[in-house]
Tab-separated table of C-alpha atoms and ligand atoms in Angstrom:
chain	number	residue	atom	x	y	z
A	164	MET	CA	-4.427	4.450	14.686
A	165	ARG	CA	-4.723	7.184	12.022
A	166	ILE	CA	-2.953	5.968	8.904
A	167	ALA	CA	-2.415	7.961	5.684
A	168	VAL	CA	-1.505	5.738	2.740
A	169	LEU	CA	0.722	7.804	0.438
A	170	GLY	CA	0.543	6.229	-3.019
A	171	ALA	CA	-2.734	4.312	-3.083
A	172	GLY	CA	-2.240	2.226	-6.224
A	173	ALA	CA	-2.335	-1.571	-6.211
A	174	MET	CA	-0.409	-2.105	-2.967
A	175	GLY	CA	-1.463	1.069	-1.177
A	176	SER	CA	-5.159	0.412	-1.782
A	177	VAL	CA	-4.939	-3.267	-0.740
A	178	PHE	CA	-3.083	-2.311	2.447
A	179	GLY	CA	-5.452	0.603	3.006
A	180	ALA	CA	-8.397	-1.784	2.788
A	181	ARG	CA	-6.855	-4.317	5.155
A	182	LEU	CA	-5.745	-1.650	7.651
A	183	ALA	CA	-9.303	-0.233	7.669
A	184	LEU	CA	-10.659	-3.754	8.261
A	185	GLY	CA	-8.161	-3.976	11.138
A	186	GLY	CA	-9.686	-0.904	12.788
A	187	ALA	CA	-7.393	1.897	11.587
A	188	LYS	CA	-8.777	5.248	10.417
A	189	VAL	CA	-7.374	5.215	6.871
A	190	THR	CA	-6.967	8.083	4.413
A	191	LEU	CA	-5.806	7.270	0.875
A	192	LEU	CA	-3.535	9.853	-0.796
A	193	ASP	CA	-2.873	9.633	-4.515
A	194	VAL	CA	-2.491	11.767	-7.651
A	195	ASN	CA	-4.632	9.509	-9.867
A	196	ALA	CA	-7.758	11.661	-10.307
A	197	ALA	CA	-9.884	8.833	-11.777
A	198	HIS	CA	-9.035	6.543	-8.828
A	199	LEU	CA	-9.872	9.270	-6.278
A	200	ALA	CA	-13.172	10.061	-8.065
A	201	ALA	CA	-14.188	6.382	-8.166
A	202	ILE	CA	-13.467	5.965	-4.440
A	203	ALA	CA	-15.441	9.149	-3.652
A	204	ALA	CA	-18.396	7.840	-5.691
A	205	ARG	CA	-18.511	4.169	-4.695
A	206	GLY	CA	-15.923	3.632	-1.973
A	207	LEU	CA	-12.825	1.497	-2.457
A	208	ILE	CA	-13.802	-1.924	-3.777
A	209	ALA	CA	-11.243	-4.519	-2.714
A	210	ASP	CA	-11.401	-8.201	-3.605
A	211	LEU	CA	-9.401	-9.797	-0.803
A	212	ASP	CA	-8.980	-13.548	-1.153
A	213	GLY	CA	-12.229	-13.812	-3.078
A	214	THR	CA	-14.357	-11.670	-0.715
A	215	GLU	CA	-15.443	-8.295	-2.054
A	216	HIS	CA	-15.247	-5.398	0.401
A	217	ARG	CA	-16.689	-1.950	-0.330
A	218	LEU	CA	-14.992	0.518	2.002
A	219	PRO	CA	-15.983	4.193	2.259
A	220	LEU	CA	-12.441	5.485	2.782
A	221	ALA	CA	-11.405	9.129	2.686
A	222	ALA	CA	-9.353	9.697	-0.478
A	223	MET	CA	-7.664	12.885	-1.681
A	224	THR	CA	-4.514	14.263	-3.260
A	225	PRO	CA	-1.447	14.624	-1.025
A	226	ALA	CA	-1.660	18.407	-1.489
A	227	ASP	CA	-5.178	18.397	0.043
A	228	PHE	CA	-4.176	16.355	3.106
A	229	THR	CA	-3.851	18.392	6.278
A	230	GLY	CA	-3.299	15.545	8.748
A	231	PRO	CA	-3.041	14.524	11.467
A	232	ALA	CA	-1.664	10.995	11.053
A	233	ASP	CA	0.098	8.654	13.460
A	234	LEU	CA	1.600	6.778	10.548
A	235	VAL	CA	2.169	7.425	6.856
A	236	LEU	CA	2.419	4.206	4.842
A	237	LEU	CA	4.485	5.034	1.761
A	238	PHE	CA	3.539	2.956	-1.268
A	239	THR	CA	4.414	5.035	-4.330
A	240	LYS	CA	6.888	3.584	-6.807
A	241	VAL	CA	10.360	4.356	-5.480
A	242	PHE	CA	11.013	7.152	-8.009
A	243	HIS	CA	7.971	9.100	-6.718
A	244	THR	CA	9.017	9.038	-3.052
A	245	ASP	CA	10.489	12.549	-2.988
A	246	ALA	CA	7.567	14.235	-4.771
A	247	ALA	CA	5.004	12.428	-2.612
A	248	LEU	CA	6.638	13.148	0.737
A	249	GLY	CA	7.370	16.725	-0.342
A	250	ALA	CA	3.671	17.247	-1.056
A	251	ILE	CA	2.593	16.297	2.508
A	252	LYS	CA	5.453	18.068	4.255
A	253	GLY	CA	3.135	20.493	6.089
A	254	ALA	CA	0.824	17.679	7.228
A	255	LEU	CA	3.449	15.223	8.488
A	256	GLY	CA	3.490	16.543	12.063
A	257	ASP	CA	5.355	13.930	14.112
A	258	ALA	CA	3.967	10.944	12.144
A	259	MET	CA	6.139	7.872	11.644
A	260	VAL	CA	6.660	6.840	8.019
A	261	LEU	CA	6.593	3.142	7.050
A	262	THR	CA	7.903	2.054	3.656
A	263	LEU	CA	7.181	-1.401	2.222
A	264	GLN	CA	8.440	-0.395	-1.246
A	265	ASN	CA	10.745	-2.688	-3.179
A	266	GLY	CA	14.471	-2.174	-3.515
A	267	ILE	CA	17.211	-0.704	-1.375
A	268	GLY	CA	17.829	2.853	-0.222
A	269	ASN	CA	14.211	3.544	0.781
A	270	ALA	CA	15.018	4.509	4.389
A	271	GLU	CA	17.661	6.968	3.186
A	272	ARG	CA	15.242	8.523	0.673
A	273	ILE	CA	12.639	9.060	3.421
A	274	ALA	CA	15.214	10.320	5.924
A	275	ALA	CA	15.847	13.232	3.540
A	276	HIS	CA	12.362	14.462	4.575
A	277	LEU	CA	12.170	13.726	8.319
A	278	PRO	CA	14.348	12.591	11.227
A	279	ALA	CA	15.745	9.074	10.722
A	280	ASP	CA	14.235	7.875	14.052
A	281	ARG	CA	10.742	8.252	12.535
A	282	VAL	CA	11.363	5.821	9.649
A	283	ILE	CA	10.079	2.249	9.707
A	284	LEU	CA	11.493	-0.023	7.034
A	285	GLY	CA	9.958	-3.204	5.767
A	286	LEU	CA	8.995	-5.544	2.982
A	287	THR	CA	5.941	-7.436	1.910
A	288	MET	CA	5.406	-10.456	-0.289
A	289	THR	CA	1.688	-9.614	-0.563
A	290	PRO	CA	0.577	-9.545	-4.202
A	291	ALA	CA	-1.733	-6.735	-5.353
A	292	GLU	CA	-3.450	-5.830	-8.585
A	293	PHE	CA	-4.953	-2.543	-9.707
A	294	LEU	CA	-8.032	-3.716	-11.655
A	295	ALA	CA	-9.626	-0.345	-12.462
A	296	PRO	CA	-10.035	3.051	-10.779
A	297	GLY	CA	-11.532	2.381	-7.345
A	298	ARG	CA	-11.028	-1.375	-7.610
A	299	VAL	CA	-8.116	-3.589	-6.457
A	300	ALA	CA	-7.528	-7.256	-5.677
A	301	SER	CA	-5.153	-9.397	-3.656
A	302	HIS	CA	-5.056	-13.154	-3.368
A	303	GLY	CA	-2.923	-15.386	-1.165
A	304	ALA	CA	-1.416	-15.060	2.267
A	305	ALA	CA	2.104	-13.604	2.300
A	306	THR	CA	4.379	-12.242	4.929
A	307	THR	CA	4.896	-8.568	5.779
A	308	ARG	CA	7.848	-7.627	8.024
A	309	PHE	CA	9.142	-4.313	9.297
A	310	TYR	CA	11.206	-2.629	11.999
A	311	SER	CA	12.470	0.811	12.994
A	312	ALA	CA	15.190	1.825	10.519
A	313	ASP	CA	17.447	2.782	13.462
A	314	GLY	CA	17.012	-0.667	15.036
A	315	GLN	CA	15.177	0.623	18.153
A	316	ALA	CA	12.127	-1.199	19.547
A	317	ARG	CA	9.068	1.109	19.653
A	318	PRO	CA	5.466	0.539	20.858
A	319	ILE	CA	4.076	1.597	17.464
A	320	LEU	CA	5.629	-1.530	15.906
A	321	ASP	CA	3.499	-3.803	18.109
A	322	ASP	CA	0.407	-1.625	17.605
A	323	LEU	CA	0.871	-1.819	13.851
A	324	VAL	CA	1.367	-5.589	13.901
A	325	ALA	CA	-1.909	-5.907	15.862
A	326	VAL	CA	-3.899	-3.696	13.432
A	327	MET	CA	-2.430	-5.486	10.402
A	328	ARG	CA	-3.120	-8.961	11.768
A	329	LYS	CA	-6.705	-7.966	12.609
A	330	GLY	CA	-7.064	-6.866	8.974
A	331	GLY	CA	-5.718	-10.158	7.631
A	332	ILE	CA	-2.093	-9.193	6.993
A	333	ASP	CA	0.513	-11.754	8.157
A	334	ALA	CA	2.610	-9.051	9.888
A	335	LYS	CA	5.700	-9.348	12.050
A	336	ALA	CA	8.127	-6.900	13.695
A	337	ASP	CA	11.540	-8.182	12.614
A	338	PRO	CA	14.787	-6.696	13.969
A	339	GLU	CA	16.664	-8.452	11.095
A	340	ILE	CA	14.720	-6.484	8.516
A	341	GLN	CA	17.797	-5.081	6.737
A	342	ALA	CA	19.038	-8.566	5.846
A	343	ALA	CA	15.568	-9.572	4.644
A	344	ILE	CA	15.301	-6.468	2.462
A	345	TRP	CA	18.680	-7.072	0.830
A	346	GLU	CA	17.835	-10.727	0.233
A	347	LYS	CA	14.564	-9.769	-1.462
A	348	ALA	CA	16.378	-7.095	-3.502
A	349	ALA	CA	19.087	-9.561	-4.592
A	350	PHE	CA	16.352	-11.977	-5.692
A	351	ASN	CA	14.474	-9.231	-7.555
A	352	CYS	CA	17.687	-8.021	-9.261
A	353	ALA	CA	18.051	-11.481	-10.734
A	354	MET	CA	14.501	-12.470	-11.631
A	355	ASN	CA	13.008	-9.071	-12.483
A	356	ALA	CA	15.772	-7.757	-14.701
A	357	ILE	CA	16.383	-11.003	-16.616
A	358	CYS	CA	12.656	-11.556	-17.191
A	359	ALA	CA	12.105	-7.896	-18.151
A	360	LEU	CA	14.832	-8.120	-20.808
A	361	THR	CA	13.797	-11.469	-22.275
A	362	ASP	CA	10.004	-11.559	-21.841
A	363	GLY	CA	10.944	-14.426	-19.568
A	364	THR	CA	9.491	-16.099	-16.516
A	365	PRO	CA	11.128	-17.859	-13.544
A	366	GLY	CA	10.176	-21.235	-15.048
A	367	GLY	CA	11.838	-20.293	-18.344
A	368	ILE	CA	14.989	-19.319	-16.475
A	369	GLY	CA	14.921	-22.638	-14.655
A	370	ALA	CA	14.611	-24.537	-17.930
A	371	LEU	CA	17.901	-23.137	-19.312
A	372	PRO	CA	20.839	-24.045	-17.031
A	373	GLU	CA	23.019	-21.103	-18.098
A	374	ALA	CA	20.129	-18.688	-17.443
A	375	LEU	CA	19.690	-20.123	-13.953
A	376	THR	CA	23.440	-19.678	-13.379
A	377	LEU	CA	23.152	-16.060	-14.568
A	378	ALA	CA	20.310	-15.463	-12.115
A	379	GLN	CA	22.270	-16.977	-9.235
A	380	ASP	CA	25.394	-14.994	-10.127
A	381	THR	CA	23.373	-11.747	-10.331
A	382	ALA	CA	21.945	-12.328	-6.862
A	383	ALA	CA	25.342	-13.347	-5.473
A	384	GLU	CA	26.741	-9.925	-6.429
A	385	GLY	CA	23.930	-8.275	-4.443
A	386	ILE	CA	24.631	-10.437	-1.404
A	387	ALA	CA	28.359	-9.643	-1.598
A	388	VAL	CA	27.527	-5.902	-1.609
A	389	ALA	CA	25.159	-6.364	1.349
A	390	ARG	CA	27.794	-8.208	3.371
A	391	ALA	CA	30.455	-5.613	2.528
A	392	SER	CA	27.950	-3.020	3.817
A	393	GLY	CA	27.782	-4.834	7.172
A	394	ILE	CA	24.395	-6.478	6.548
A	395	ALA	CA	24.200	-10.188	7.351
A	396	ALA	CA	22.218	-11.193	4.250
A	397	SER	CA	22.268	-14.926	3.451
A	398	GLY	CA	23.410	-16.045	0.000
A	399	GLU	CA	22.083	-19.528	0.736
A	400	ARG	CA	18.561	-18.255	1.397
A	401	VAL	CA	18.542	-16.287	-1.861
A	402	ARG	CA	19.891	-19.255	-3.839
A	403	ALA	CA	17.063	-21.354	-2.430
A	404	LEU	CA	14.491	-18.648	-3.255
A	405	ILE	CA	15.689	-18.512	-6.870
A	406	ASP	CA	15.656	-22.304	-7.196
A	407	HIS	CA	12.143	-22.361	-5.709
A	408	ALA	CA	10.850	-19.682	-8.101
A	409	ALA	CA	12.472	-21.428	-11.084
A	410	ALA	CA	10.816	-24.712	-10.104
A	411	HIS	CA	7.382	-23.445	-8.999
A	412	HIS	CA	6.581	-19.943	-10.330
A	413	LEU	CA	6.726	-21.213	-13.878
A	414	LEU	CA	4.744	-18.534	-15.693
A	415	HIS	CA	4.847	-15.670	-13.173
A	416	ALA	CA	5.441	-12.259	-14.811
A	417	PRO	CA	7.629	-10.188	-12.441
A	418	SER	CA	6.636	-6.553	-11.947
A	419	MET	CA	9.561	-5.218	-13.990
A	420	LEU	CA	8.446	-7.314	-16.963
A	421	GLN	CA	4.872	-6.038	-16.516
A	422	ASP	CA	6.178	-2.448	-16.358
A	423	ARG	CA	8.275	-2.949	-19.513
A	424	LYS	CA	5.375	-4.440	-21.452
A	425	ALA	CA	3.097	-1.568	-20.411
A	426	GLY	CA	5.749	1.039	-21.347
A	427	ARG	CA	6.008	2.192	-17.704
A	428	ARG	CA	9.187	3.257	-15.930
A	429	THR	CA	10.796	0.419	-13.973
A	430	GLU	CA	12.318	0.472	-10.485
A	431	ILE	CA	15.762	-0.451	-11.860
A	432	ASP	CA	17.380	2.479	-9.995
A	433	ALA	CA	16.485	0.947	-6.608
A	434	LEU	CA	17.480	-2.587	-7.698
A	435	ASN	CA	20.377	-3.481	-10.047
A	436	ALA	CA	21.556	0.124	-10.382
A	437	ALA	CA	21.718	0.539	-6.601
A	438	ILE	CA	23.721	-2.705	-6.283
A	439	ALA	CA	26.057	-1.582	-9.091
A	440	GLU	CA	26.610	1.859	-7.540
A	441	ARG	CA	27.190	0.566	-4.015
A	442	GLY	CA	29.413	-2.265	-5.268
A	443	ALA	CA	31.568	0.204	-7.217
A	444	ALA	CA	31.891	2.420	-4.120
A	445	LEU	CA	32.892	-0.551	-1.939
A	446	GLY	CA	35.244	-2.163	-4.471
A	447	ILE	CA	33.010	-5.250	-4.862
A	448	PRO	CA	32.853	-6.575	-8.458
A	449	VAL	CA	29.320	-6.076	-9.859
A	450	PRO	CA	29.703	-6.534	-13.658
A	451	ILE	CA	26.430	-8.411	-14.125
A	452	ASN	CA	24.271	-5.891	-12.258
A	453	ARG	CA	25.988	-3.062	-14.137
A	454	MET	CA	25.258	-4.724	-17.481
A	455	LEU	CA	21.646	-5.551	-16.589
A	456	THR	CA	21.134	-1.929	-15.469
A	457	THR	CA	22.412	-0.628	-18.813
A	458	LEU	CA	20.290	-3.060	-20.809
A	459	VAL	CA	17.086	-2.266	-18.874
A	460	ARG	CA	17.752	1.478	-19.199
A	461	LEU	CA	18.347	1.016	-22.942
A	462	ALA	CA	15.116	-0.956	-23.291
A	463	GLU	CA	13.277	1.827	-21.430
A	464	ALA	CA	14.817	4.559	-23.593
A	465	MET	CA	14.342	2.910	-27.015
A	466	PRO	CA	10.649	3.713	-27.631
A	467	ALA	CA	11.292	7.457	-27.170
A	468	TYR	CA	14.441	7.219	-29.297
A	469	ARG	CA	12.514	5.531	-32.115
A	470	GLN	CA	9.772	8.136	-31.906
A	471	ASN	CA	12.223	11.045	-31.932
A	472	THR	CA	14.112	9.656	-34.897
A	473	ALA	CA	11.093	8.467	-36.899
A	474	GLY	CA	11.716	9.189	-40.540
A	475	ALA	CA	15.507	9.121	-40.199
A	476	ARG	CA	17.441	6.860	-42.563
A	477	PRO	CA	18.006	3.317	-41.198
B	45	NAD	P1	1.259	1.316	-8.382
B	45	NAD	O1	1.810	2.029	-9.584
B	45	NAD	O2	0.036	0.479	-8.550
B	45	NAD	O3	0.919	2.401	-7.248
B	45	NAD	C1	1.686	3.535	-7.025
B	45	NAD	C2	0.706	4.689	-6.806
B	45	NAD	O4	1.452	5.875	-6.464
B	45	NAD	C3	-0.126	5.047	-8.047
B	45	NAD	O5	-1.500	4.962	-7.736
B	45	NAD	C4	0.300	6.471	-8.387
B	45	NAD	O6	-0.754	7.260	-8.887
B	45	NAD	C5	0.742	6.952	-7.021
B	45	NAD	N1	1.612	8.143	-7.067
B	45	NAD	C6	2.537	8.486	-8.019
B	45	NAD	N2	3.086	9.676	-7.691
B	45	NAD	C7	2.518	10.079	-6.521
B	45	NAD	C8	2.669	11.206	-5.701
B	45	NAD	N3	3.523	12.187	-5.994
B	45	NAD	N4	1.922	11.295	-4.568
B	45	NAD	C9	1.038	10.314	-4.244
B	45	NAD	N5	0.842	9.210	-5.012
B	45	NAD	C10	1.569	9.105	-6.133
B	45	NAD	O7	2.471	0.492	-7.765
B	45	NAD	P2	2.374	-0.789	-6.785
B	45	NAD	O8	2.332	-2.023	-7.596
B	45	NAD	O9	1.310	-0.544	-5.788
B	45	NAD	O10	3.831	-0.732	-6.110
B	45	NAD	C11	4.146	0.168	-5.052
B	45	NAD	C12	5.441	-0.305	-4.406
B	45	NAD	O11	5.221	-1.590	-3.847
B	45	NAD	C13	6.609	-0.452	-5.373
B	45	NAD	O12	7.817	-0.112	-4.756
B	45	NAD	C14	6.570	-1.960	-5.699
B	45	NAD	O13	7.821	-2.446	-6.132
B	45	NAD	C15	6.183	-2.505	-4.338
B	45	NAD	N6	5.577	-3.845	-4.370
B	45	NAD	C16	4.558	-4.130	-5.245
B	45	NAD	C17	3.973	-5.418	-5.208
B	45	NAD	C18	2.776	-5.771	-6.110
B	45	NAD	O14	2.340	-6.929	-6.137
B	45	NAD	N7	2.159	-4.837	-6.828
B	45	NAD	C19	4.442	-6.384	-4.306
B	45	NAD	C20	5.469	-6.042	-3.430
B	45	NAD	C21	6.032	-4.761	-3.456
């Protein structure tokens, strides 16, 4: 299987490495010139569960990619989806596009670029770290699930599961993928946004009963929006996930907190903001997600505001 990984940062490079180990012909596509140069010079170095792999993968910018590909694995941050897919428009041919990005609305964003029956939608709990240009790491088994966005069974799903498993990814074709995606998003809306705003961790949330209630109420709004959208997401499963994280992932720093600390843009638009917008459209009350969206956007905007107003009177 010829797979182009579009957005070969932490996740894209880890998946690219594992897919290559599984026998796929992998091309990494990214706009990070230092990363591309390091891969061209030394190959992609991937520490996978403590074993270092040096993989001589093809790596180039999306604009330089001419195809062909059977599958494009989209792993940019959500807010770069349009630019990335736009850049490979001429090379897409009749490739399927798989997204394992976080948040909701990913299938719709991709379907703006190609027919909806070529979109595969999924999620992964695999952790990945970008250590340096040309070097990534991932530790710990975690599930990856996906299915055709239109709900149809297709042979490529089984082929992809086989390649992923051969490469060490715990992959599964899951017709209930929409519910799983909304459950993960509801969980992330709670844990990511609250931690990002408070420099908090799941354990810290668990240690303050009213913070745990806030997290559960945030997620419950997301589940209510999912169910009003006709998606059978389970509030019970998400409650249990939050309780588990609060009791066991004591000092974990969620990605939105890491992004805030590094001054990077967050994926709030695909998480709390998406819940707030869809809830408003459906008449489902979403006051907590609306407030968390505003606070995260304010936190993101403040450094530029301070810089632009430096020297002004207090
Ligand atoms: P990342 O920032 O490490 O990687 C994104 C890559 O996209 C970068 O290398 C960037 O240069 C590249 N990019 C930006 N614009 C591009 C463009 N126009 N064309 C091609 N490439 C472009 O992010 P990540 O941590 O790998 O996350 C990717 C997605 O996976 C996100 O949606 C994230 O929420 C999700 N996710 C991450 C993890 C994790 O542990 N890191 C786990 C689960 C899900």
